PDB file of C-alpha atoms in Angstrom:
ATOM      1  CA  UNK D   1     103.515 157.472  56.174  1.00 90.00           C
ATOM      2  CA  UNK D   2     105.695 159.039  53.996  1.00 94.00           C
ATOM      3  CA  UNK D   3     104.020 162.676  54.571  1.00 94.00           C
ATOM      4  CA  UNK D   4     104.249 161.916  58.704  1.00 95.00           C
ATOM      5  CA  UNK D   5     107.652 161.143  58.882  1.00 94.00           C
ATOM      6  CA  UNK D   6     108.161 164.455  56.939  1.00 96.00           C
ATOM      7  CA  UNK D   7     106.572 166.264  59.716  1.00 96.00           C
ATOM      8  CA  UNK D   8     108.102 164.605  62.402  1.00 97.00           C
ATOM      9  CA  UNK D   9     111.822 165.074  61.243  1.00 95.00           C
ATOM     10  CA  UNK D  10     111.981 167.797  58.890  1.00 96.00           C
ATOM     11  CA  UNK D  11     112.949 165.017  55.872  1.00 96.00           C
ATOM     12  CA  UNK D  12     113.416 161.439  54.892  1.00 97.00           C
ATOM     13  CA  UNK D  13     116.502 159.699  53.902  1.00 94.00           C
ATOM     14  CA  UNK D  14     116.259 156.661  55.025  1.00 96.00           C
ATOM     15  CA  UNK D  15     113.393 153.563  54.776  1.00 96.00           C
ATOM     16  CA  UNK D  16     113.167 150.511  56.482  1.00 97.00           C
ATOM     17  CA  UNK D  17     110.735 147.828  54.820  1.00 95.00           C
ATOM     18  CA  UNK D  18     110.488 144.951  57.656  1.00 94.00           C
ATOM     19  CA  UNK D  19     106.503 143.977  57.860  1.00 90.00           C
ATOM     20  CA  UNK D  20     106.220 140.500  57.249  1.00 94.00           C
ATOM     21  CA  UNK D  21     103.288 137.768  57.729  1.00 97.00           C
ATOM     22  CA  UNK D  22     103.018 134.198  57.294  1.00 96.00           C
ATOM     23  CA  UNK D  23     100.893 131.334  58.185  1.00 97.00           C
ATOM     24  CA  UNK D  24     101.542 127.138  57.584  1.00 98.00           C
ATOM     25  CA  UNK D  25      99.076 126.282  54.595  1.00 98.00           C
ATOM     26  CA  UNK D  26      99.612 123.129  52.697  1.00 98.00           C
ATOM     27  CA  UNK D  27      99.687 124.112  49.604  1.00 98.00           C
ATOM     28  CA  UNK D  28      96.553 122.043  48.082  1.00 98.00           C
ATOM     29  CA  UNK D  29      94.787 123.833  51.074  1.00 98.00           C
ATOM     30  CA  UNK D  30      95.758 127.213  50.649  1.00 98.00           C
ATOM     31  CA  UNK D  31      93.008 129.743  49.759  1.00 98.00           C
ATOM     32  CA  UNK D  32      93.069 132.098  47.549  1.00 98.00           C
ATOM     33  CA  UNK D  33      92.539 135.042  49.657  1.00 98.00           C
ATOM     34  CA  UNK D  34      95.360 133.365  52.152  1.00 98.00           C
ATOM     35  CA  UNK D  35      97.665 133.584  49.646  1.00 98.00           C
ATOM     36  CA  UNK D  36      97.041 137.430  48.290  1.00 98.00           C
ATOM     37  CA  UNK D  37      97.110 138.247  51.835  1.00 98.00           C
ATOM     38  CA  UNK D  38     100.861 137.401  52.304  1.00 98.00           C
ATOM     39  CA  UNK D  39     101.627 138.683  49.229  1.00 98.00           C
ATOM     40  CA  UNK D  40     100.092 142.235  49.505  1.00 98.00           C
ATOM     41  CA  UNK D  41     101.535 142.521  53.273  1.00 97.00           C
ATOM     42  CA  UNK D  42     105.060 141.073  52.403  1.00 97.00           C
ATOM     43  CA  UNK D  43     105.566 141.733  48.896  1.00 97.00           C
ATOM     44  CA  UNK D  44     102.897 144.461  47.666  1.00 98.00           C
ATOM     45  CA  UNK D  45     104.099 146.435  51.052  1.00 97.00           C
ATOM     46  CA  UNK D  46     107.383 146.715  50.245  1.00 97.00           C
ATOM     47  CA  UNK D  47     106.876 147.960  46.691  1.00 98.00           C
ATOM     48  CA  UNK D  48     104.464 150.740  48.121  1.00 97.00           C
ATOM     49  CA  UNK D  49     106.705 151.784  50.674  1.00 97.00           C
ATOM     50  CA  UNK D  50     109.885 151.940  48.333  1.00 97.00           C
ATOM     51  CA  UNK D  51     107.875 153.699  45.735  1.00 97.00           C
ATOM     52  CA  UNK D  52     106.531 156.734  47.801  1.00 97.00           C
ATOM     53  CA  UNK D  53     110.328 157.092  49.709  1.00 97.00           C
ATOM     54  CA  UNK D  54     111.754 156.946  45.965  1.00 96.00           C
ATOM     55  CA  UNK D  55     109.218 159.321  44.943  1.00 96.00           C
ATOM     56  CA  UNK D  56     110.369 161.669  48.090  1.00 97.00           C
ATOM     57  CA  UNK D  57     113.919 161.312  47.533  1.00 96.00           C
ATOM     58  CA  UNK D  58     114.355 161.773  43.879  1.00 94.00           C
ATOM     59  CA  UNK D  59     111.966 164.669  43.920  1.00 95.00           C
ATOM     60  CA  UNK D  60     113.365 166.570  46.809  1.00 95.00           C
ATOM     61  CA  UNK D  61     117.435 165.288  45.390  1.00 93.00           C
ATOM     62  CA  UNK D  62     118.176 163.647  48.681  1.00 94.00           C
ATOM     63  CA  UNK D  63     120.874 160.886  48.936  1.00 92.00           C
ATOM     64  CA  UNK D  64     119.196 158.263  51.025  1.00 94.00           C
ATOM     65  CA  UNK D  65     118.765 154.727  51.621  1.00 95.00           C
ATOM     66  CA  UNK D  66     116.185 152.101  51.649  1.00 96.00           C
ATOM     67  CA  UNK D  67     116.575 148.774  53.862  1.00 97.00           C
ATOM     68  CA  UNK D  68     114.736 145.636  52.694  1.00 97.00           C
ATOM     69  CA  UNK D  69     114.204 142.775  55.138  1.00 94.00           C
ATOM     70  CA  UNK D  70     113.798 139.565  54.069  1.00 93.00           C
ATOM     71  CA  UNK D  71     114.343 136.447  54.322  1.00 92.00           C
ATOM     72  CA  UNK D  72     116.260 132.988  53.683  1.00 92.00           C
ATOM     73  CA  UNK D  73     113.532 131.638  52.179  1.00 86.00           C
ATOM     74  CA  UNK D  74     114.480 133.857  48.955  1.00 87.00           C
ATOM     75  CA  UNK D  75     116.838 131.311  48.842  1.00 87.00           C
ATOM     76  CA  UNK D  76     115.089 128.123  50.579  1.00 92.00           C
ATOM     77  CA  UNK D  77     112.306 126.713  49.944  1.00 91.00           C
ATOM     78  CA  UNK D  78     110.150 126.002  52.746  1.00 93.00           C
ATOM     79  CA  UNK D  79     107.429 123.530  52.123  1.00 96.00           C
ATOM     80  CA  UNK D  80     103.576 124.742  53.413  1.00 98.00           C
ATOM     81  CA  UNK D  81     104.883 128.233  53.336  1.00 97.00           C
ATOM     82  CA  UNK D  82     104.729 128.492  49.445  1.00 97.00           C
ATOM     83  CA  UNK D  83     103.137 132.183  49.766  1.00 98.00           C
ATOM     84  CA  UNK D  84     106.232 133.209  52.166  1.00 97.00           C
ATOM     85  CA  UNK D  85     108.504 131.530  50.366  1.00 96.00           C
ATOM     86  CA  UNK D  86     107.081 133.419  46.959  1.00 97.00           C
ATOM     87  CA  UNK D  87     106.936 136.317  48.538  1.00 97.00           C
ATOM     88  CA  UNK D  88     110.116 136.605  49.794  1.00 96.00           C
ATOM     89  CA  UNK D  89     111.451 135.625  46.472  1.00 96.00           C
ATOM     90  CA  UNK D  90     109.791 138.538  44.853  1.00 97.00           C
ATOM     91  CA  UNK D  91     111.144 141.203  47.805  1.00 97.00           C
ATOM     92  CA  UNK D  92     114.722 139.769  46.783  1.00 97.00           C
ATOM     93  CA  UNK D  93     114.296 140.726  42.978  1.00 97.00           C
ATOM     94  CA  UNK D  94     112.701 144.151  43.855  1.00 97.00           C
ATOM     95  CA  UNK D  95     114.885 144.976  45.664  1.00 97.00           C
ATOM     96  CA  UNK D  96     117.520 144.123  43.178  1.00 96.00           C
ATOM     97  CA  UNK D  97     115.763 145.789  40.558  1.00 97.00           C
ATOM     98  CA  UNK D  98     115.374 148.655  42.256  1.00 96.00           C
ATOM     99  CA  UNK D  99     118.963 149.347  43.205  1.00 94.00           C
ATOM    100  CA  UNK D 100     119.933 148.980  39.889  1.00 94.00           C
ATOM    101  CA  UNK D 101     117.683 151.698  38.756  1.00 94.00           C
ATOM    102  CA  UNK D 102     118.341 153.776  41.555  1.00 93.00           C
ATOM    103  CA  UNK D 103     121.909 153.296  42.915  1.00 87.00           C
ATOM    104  CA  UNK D 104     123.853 155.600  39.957  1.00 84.00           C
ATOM    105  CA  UNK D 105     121.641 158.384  40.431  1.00 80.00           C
ATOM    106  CA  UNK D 106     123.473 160.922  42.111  1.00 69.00           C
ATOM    107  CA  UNK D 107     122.134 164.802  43.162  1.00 61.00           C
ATOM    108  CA  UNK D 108     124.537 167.701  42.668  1.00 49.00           C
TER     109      UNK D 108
END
């Protein structure tokens, strides 16, 4: 995705995470494959798409910015939806994490 964009527009500097899935499960119900399949769309997508625009942008010095959507349920629970919910939760702290890291560094 990363490489496409490049050849589309010359560059990258900015990335915009907003794929999101979710399904009502009780949670007693909830399979395991259910659950990894929220995860790797809302949570495990994220990381991969922050990861290879990081990679981009530190390696080519370029000042850009990356957009996570969530959601209030980083913040709410939301009973049935424990895999959203969880999900979400995780985005929020990545996200978080990864500013930290990231923010400070400045090209020159």
């Amino acid at each position: 995705m990363i490489d496409q964009a490049v050849q589309t527009y010359g560059s990258l500097d900015v990335m915009i995470n907003h794929a999101g899935i979710e399904n009502e499960v009780p949670t007693t119900e909830m399979t395991l494959d259910n659950w990894n399949k929220v995860m790797s769309t809302n949570l495990t997508g994220m990381f991969l798409g922050c990861h290879d625009a990081l990679k981009y942008m530190t390696e080519n010095e370029i000042e850009g910015s990356i957009i996570n959507m969530s959601s209030v349920h980083q913040q709410i629970p939301w009973p049935h939806f424990v895999h959203y919910a969880a999900s979400k939760g995780g985005a929020k702290l990545l996200t978080e994490t990864l500013a930290l890291e990231y923010a400070p560094k400045k090209f020159e």
